[in-house]
Tab-separated table of C-alpha atoms in Angstrom:
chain	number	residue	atom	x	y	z
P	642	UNK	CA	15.943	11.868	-10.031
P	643	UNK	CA	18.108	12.747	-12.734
P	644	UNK	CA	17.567	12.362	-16.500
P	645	UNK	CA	20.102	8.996	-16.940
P	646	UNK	CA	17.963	7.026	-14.402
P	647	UNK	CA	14.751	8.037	-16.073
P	648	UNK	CA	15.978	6.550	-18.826
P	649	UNK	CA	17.267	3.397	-17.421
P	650	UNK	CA	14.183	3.020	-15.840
P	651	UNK	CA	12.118	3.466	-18.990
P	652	UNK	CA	14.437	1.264	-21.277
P	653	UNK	CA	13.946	-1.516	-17.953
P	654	UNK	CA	10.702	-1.634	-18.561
P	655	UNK	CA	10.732	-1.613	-22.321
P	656	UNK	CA	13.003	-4.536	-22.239
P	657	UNK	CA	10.359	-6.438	-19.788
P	658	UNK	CA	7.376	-5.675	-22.285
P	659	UNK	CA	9.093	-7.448	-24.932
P	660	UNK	CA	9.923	-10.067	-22.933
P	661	UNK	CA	5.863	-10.414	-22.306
P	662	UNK	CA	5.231	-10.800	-25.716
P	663	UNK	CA	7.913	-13.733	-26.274
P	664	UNK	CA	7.002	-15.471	-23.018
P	665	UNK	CA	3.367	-15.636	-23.964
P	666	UNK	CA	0.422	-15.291	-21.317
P	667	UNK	CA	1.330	-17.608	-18.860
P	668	UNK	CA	0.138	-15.557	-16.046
P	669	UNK	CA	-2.737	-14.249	-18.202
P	670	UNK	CA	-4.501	-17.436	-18.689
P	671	UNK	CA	-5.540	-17.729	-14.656
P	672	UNK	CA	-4.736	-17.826	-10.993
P	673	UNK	CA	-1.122	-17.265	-9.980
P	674	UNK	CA	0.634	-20.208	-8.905
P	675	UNK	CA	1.431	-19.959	-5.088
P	676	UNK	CA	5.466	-19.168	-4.865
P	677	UNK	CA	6.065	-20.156	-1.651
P	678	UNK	CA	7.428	-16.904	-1.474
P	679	UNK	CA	4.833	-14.102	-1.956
P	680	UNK	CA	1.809	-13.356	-4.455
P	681	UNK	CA	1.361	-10.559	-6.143
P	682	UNK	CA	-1.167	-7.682	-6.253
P	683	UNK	CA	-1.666	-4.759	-7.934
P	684	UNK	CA	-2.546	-1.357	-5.703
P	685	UNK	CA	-5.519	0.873	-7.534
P	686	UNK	CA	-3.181	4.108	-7.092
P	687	UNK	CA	-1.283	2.825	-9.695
P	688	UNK	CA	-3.698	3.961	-12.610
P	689	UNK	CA	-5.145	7.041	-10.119
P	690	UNK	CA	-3.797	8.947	-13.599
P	691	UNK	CA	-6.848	6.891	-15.264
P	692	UNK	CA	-9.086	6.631	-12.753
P	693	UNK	CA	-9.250	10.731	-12.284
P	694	UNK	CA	-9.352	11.314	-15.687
P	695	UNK	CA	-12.205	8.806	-16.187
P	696	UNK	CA	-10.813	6.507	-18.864
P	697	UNK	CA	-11.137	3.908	-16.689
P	698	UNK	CA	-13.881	3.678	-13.842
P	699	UNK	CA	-13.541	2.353	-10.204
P	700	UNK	CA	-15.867	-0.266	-10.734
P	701	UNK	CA	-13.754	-2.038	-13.567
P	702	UNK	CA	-10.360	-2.145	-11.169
P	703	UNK	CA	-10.861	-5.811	-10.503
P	704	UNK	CA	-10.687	-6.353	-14.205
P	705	UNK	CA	-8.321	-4.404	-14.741
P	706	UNK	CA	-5.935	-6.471	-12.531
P	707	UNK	CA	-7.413	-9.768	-13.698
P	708	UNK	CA	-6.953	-8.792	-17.470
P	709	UNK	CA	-3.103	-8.069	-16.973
P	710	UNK	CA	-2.760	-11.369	-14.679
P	711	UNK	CA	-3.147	-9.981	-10.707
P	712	UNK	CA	-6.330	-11.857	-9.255
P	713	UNK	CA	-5.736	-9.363	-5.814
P	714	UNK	CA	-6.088	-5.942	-5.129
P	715	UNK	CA	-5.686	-3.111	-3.031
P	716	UNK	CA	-8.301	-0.265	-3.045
P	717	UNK	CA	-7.912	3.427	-2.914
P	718	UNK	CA	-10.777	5.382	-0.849
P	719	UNK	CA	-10.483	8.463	-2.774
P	720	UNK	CA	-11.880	6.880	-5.875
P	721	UNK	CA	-15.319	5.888	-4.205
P	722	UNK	CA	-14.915	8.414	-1.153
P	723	UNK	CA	-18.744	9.001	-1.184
P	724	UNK	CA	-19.511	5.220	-1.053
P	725	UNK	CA	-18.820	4.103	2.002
P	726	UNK	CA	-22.134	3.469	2.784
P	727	UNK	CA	-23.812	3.099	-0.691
P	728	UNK	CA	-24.573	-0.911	-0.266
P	729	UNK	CA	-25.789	-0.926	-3.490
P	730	UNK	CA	-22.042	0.496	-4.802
P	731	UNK	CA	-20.047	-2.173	-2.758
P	732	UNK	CA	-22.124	-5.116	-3.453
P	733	UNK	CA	-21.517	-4.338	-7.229
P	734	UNK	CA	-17.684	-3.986	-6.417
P	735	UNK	CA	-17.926	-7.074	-4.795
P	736	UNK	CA	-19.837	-8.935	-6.777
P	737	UNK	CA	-17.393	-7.930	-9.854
P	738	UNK	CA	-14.166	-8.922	-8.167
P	739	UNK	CA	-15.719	-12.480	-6.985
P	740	UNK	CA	-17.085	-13.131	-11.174
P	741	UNK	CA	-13.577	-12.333	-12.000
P	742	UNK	CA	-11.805	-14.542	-8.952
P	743	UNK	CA	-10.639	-11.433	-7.582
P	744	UNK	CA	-9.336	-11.576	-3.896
P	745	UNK	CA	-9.742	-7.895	-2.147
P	746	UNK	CA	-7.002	-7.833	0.513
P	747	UNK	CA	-6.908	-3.473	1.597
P	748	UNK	CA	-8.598	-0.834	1.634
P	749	UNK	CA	-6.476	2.879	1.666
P	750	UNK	CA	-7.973	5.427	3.546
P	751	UNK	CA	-6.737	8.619	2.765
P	752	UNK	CA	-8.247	12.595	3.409
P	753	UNK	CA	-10.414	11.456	6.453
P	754	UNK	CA	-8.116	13.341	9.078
P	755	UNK	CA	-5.053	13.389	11.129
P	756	UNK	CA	-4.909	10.155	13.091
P	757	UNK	CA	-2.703	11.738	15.667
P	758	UNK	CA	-4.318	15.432	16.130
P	759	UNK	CA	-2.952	17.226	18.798
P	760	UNK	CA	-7.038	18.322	19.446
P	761	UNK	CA	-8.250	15.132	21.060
P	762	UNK	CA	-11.743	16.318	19.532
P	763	UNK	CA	-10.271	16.344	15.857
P	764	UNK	CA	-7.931	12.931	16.838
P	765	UNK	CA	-11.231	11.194	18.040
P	766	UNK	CA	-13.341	12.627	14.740
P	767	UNK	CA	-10.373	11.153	12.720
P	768	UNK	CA	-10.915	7.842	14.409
P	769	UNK	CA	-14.975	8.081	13.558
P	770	UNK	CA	-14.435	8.934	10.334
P	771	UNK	CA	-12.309	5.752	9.539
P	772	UNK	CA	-14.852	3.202	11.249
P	773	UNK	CA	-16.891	3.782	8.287
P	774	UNK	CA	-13.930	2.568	5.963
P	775	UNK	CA	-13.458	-0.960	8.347
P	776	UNK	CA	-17.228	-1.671	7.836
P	777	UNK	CA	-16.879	-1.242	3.729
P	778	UNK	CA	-13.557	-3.301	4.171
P	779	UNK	CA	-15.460	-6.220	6.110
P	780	UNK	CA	-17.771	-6.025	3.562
P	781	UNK	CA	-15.351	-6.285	0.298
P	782	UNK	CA	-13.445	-9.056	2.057
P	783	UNK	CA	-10.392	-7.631	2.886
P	784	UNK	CA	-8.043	-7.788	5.875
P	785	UNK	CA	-6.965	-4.591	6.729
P	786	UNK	CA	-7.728	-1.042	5.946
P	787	UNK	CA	-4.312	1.373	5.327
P	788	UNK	CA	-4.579	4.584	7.728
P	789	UNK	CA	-2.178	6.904	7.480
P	790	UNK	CA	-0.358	8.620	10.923
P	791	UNK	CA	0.079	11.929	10.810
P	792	UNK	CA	0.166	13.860	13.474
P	793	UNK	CA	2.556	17.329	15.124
P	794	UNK	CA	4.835	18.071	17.272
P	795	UNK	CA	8.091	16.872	18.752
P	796	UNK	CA	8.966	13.125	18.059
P	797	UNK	CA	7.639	12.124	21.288
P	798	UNK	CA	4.530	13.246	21.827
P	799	UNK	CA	3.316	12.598	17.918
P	800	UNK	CA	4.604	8.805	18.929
P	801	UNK	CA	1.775	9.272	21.602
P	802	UNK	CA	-0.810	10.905	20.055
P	803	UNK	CA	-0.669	8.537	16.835
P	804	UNK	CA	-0.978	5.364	19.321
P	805	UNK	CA	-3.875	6.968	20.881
P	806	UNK	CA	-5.743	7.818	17.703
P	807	UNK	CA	-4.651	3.977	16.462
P	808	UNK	CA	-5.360	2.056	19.734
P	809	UNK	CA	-9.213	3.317	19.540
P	810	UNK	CA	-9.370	2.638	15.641
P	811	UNK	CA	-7.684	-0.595	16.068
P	812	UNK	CA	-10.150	-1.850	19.018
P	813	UNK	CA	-12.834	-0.879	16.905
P	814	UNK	CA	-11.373	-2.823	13.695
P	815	UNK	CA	-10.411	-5.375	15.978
P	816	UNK	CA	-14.179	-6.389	16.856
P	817	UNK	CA	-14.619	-6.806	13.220
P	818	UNK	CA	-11.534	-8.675	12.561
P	819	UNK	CA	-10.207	-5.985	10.417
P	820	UNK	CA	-6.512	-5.125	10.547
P	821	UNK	CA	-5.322	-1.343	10.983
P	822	UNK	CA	-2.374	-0.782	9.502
P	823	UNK	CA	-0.174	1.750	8.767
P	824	UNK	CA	1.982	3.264	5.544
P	825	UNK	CA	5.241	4.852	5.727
P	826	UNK	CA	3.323	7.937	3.915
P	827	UNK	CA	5.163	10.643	5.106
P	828	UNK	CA	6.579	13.458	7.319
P	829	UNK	CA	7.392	11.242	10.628
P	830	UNK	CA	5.551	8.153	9.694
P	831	UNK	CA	8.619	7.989	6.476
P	832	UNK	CA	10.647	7.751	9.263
P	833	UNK	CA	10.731	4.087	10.178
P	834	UNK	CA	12.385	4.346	13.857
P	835	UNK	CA	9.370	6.515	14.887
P	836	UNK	CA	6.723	4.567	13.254
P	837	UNK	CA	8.327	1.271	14.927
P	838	UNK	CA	8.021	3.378	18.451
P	839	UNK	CA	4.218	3.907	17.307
P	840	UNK	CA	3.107	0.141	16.081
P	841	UNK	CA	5.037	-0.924	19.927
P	842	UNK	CA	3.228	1.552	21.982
P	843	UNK	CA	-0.403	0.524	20.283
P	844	UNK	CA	0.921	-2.973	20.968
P	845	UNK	CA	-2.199	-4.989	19.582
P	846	UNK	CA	-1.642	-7.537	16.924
P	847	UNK	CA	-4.083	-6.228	14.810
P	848	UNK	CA	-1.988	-2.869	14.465
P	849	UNK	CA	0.318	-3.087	11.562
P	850	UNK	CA	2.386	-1.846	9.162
P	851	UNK	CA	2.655	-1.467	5.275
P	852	UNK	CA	5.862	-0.829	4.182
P	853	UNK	CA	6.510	1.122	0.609
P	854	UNK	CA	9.630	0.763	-0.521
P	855	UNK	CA	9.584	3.950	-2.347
P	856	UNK	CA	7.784	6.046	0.419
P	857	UNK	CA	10.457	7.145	2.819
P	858	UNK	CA	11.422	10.075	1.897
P	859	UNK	CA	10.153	12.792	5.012
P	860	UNK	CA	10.622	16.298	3.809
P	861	UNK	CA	12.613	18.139	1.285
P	862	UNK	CA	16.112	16.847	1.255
P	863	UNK	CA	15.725	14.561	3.997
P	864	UNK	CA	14.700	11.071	3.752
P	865	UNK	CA	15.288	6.762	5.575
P	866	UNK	CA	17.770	4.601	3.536
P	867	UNK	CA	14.583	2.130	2.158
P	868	UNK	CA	16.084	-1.194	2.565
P	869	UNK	CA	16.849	-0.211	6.216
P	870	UNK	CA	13.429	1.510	6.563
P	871	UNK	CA	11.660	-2.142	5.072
P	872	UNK	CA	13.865	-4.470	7.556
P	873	UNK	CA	12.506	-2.234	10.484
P	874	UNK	CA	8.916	-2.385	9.331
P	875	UNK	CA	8.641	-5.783	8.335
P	876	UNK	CA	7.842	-7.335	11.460
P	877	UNK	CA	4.718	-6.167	11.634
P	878	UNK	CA	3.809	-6.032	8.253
P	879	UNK	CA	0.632	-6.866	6.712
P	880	UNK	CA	0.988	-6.240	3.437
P	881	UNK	CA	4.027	-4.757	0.971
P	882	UNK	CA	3.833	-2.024	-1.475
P	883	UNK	CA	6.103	-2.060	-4.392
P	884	UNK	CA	7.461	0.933	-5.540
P	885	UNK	CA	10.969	0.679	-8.086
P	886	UNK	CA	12.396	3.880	-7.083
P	887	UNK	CA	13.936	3.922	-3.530
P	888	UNK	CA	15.713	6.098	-0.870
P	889	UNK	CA	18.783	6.372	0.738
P	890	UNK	CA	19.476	8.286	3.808
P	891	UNK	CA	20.864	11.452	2.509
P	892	UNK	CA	17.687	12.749	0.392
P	893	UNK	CA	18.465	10.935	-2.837
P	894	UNK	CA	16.463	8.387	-5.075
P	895	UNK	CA	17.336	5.480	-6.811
P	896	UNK	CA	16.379	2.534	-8.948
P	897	UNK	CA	15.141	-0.746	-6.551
P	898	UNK	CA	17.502	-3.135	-6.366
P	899	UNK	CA	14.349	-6.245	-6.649
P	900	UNK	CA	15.801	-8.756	-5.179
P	901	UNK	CA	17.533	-7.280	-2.231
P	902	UNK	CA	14.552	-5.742	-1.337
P	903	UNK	CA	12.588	-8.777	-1.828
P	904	UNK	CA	15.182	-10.623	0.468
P	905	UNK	CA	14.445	-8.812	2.954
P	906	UNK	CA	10.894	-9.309	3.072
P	907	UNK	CA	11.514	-13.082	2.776
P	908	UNK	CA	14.088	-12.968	5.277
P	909	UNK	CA	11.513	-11.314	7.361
P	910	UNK	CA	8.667	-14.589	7.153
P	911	UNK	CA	6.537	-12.749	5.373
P	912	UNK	CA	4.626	-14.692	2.519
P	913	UNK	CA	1.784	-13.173	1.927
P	914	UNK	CA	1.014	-10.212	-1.045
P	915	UNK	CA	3.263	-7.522	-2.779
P	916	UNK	CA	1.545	-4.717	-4.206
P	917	UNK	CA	2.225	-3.529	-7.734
P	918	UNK	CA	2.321	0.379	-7.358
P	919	UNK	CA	4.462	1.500	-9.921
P	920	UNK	CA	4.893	1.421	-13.490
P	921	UNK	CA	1.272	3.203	-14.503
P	922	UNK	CA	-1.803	1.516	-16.752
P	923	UNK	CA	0.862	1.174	-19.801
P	924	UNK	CA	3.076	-0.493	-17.587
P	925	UNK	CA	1.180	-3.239	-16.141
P	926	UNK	CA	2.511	-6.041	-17.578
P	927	UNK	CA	5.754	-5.418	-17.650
P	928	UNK	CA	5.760	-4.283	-13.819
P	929	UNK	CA	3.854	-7.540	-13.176
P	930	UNK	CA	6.850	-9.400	-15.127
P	931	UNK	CA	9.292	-7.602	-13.486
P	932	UNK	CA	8.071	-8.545	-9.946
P	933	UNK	CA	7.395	-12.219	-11.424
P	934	UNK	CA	11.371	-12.562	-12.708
P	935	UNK	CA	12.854	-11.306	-10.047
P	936	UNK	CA	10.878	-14.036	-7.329
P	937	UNK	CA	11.736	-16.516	-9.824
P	938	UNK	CA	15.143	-15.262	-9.182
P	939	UNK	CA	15.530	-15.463	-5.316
């Protein structure tokens, strides 16, 4: 990105700021108002900058989001990766998001494996190492956890080794009413033709997708137009992540254009939560006011 958009971005969200402090704390004071058109919620990756460095700790995400006005989130795995099965650690993550009127709605699984594995004994591994992740979901509350499909090989045969590694992850969410679904996080999986080839083949309607609008780019210098990428993704979509830098299909990236993107996900019949994963800790309220102005808007 080159030093002109940088700044527009950065003067955007300076502008926004300011207009927080003139507008007061409408959406600080409590529960958002339902839209009709989508809620908001705010992804933990955005402060992973905080959260590694430990100025803030995983336990206090729920606050954070409730402080700056989201009442949902979406966790990260890496930040409690050795809690899966602490009960002790999830009932207090629980129990802090519920005081605070917190709703957990995902749970990102990253760094457990390649869901697609060309070694069916690494590919079924993978899939044992997520079922973990779907009973700490089931626990929080949420819906779905976020998997990630990676796999190797020609276009074809990583379409059928992600579906297999999915289909058995997905029957096994499926008994606890847990959703599976996957990112656009990627190498192949940015690609959203391939991805749409993978959701079809698993073919179970608790096998998803999670569409980032600022996640499509697949290797150096080669990358899905976004808004196209979103439109493809959306029918089986989950959730939404909200990045405000987007692709096109020629390896370049751009500001988001809010409320065409958000058109399309509303064109789509999708209602239910965008994620806030942009902007960073200093950011928050002004990314939350962004994504607030420009559903006002639509």
């Amino acid at each position: 990105m080159n030093q002109p958009s940088v700044l527009r971005r950065r003067t955007f969200l300076s502008g926004v700021a300011a207009a927080v402090s003139l507008s007061g704390t409408r959406s600080l004071c409590g529960q958002q108002a339902d839209s009709g058109k989508f809620r908001i919620s705010l992804a933990e990756w955005t402060i992973n900058r905080e959260l590694k460095s430990g100025e803030i700790d995983h336990l206090d995400f729920a606050k954070v989001a409730s402080d700056h006005g989201i009442f949902a989130v979406e966790y990260v795995n890496q930040f409690f990766m050795d809690k899966a099965r602490d009960q002790a650690y999830l009932a207090e993550m629980k129990k802090r998001a519920d005081d605070l009127g917190v709703k957990s709605l995902i749970l990102m699984c990253d760094h457990e494996g390649r869901i697609g594995d060309p070694n069916r004994e690494q590919r079924n591994k993978t899939v044992e190492n997520h079922r973990k992740w779907i009973d700490a979901a089931k626990y929080l509350g949420c819906h779905s956890i976020r998997v990630n499909a990676a796999s190797e090989g020609p276009w074809d045969e990583q379409v059928r080794l992600a579906a297999d590694g999915l289909s058995q992850l997905t029957e096994f969410g499926a008994q606890q009413q847990i959703n599976v679904i996957v990112e656009n996080h990627g190498g192949l999986s940015s690609n959203a033709d391939w991805l749409a080839q993978v959701i079809e083949r698993v073919a179970h309607e608790r096998c998803g997708t999670l569409p980032d609008f600022g996640n499509f780019r697949i290797r150096e210098g080669e990358s899905y137009d976004s808004y196209r990428g979103v439109e493809k993704l959306m029918p089986w979509a989950k959730g939404v992540s909200v990045k405000d830098q987007v692709w096109d299909d020629q390896g370049n990236r751009m500001p988001l254009d809010f409320e065409r993107m958000l058109k399309i996900v509303l064109a789509a019949g999708y209602h239910g939560y965008c994620g806030i994963e942009f902007g960073g800790y200093a950011n928050l309220n002004a990314s939350r006011l962004a994504l607030e102005q420009a559903r006002e808007r639509l």
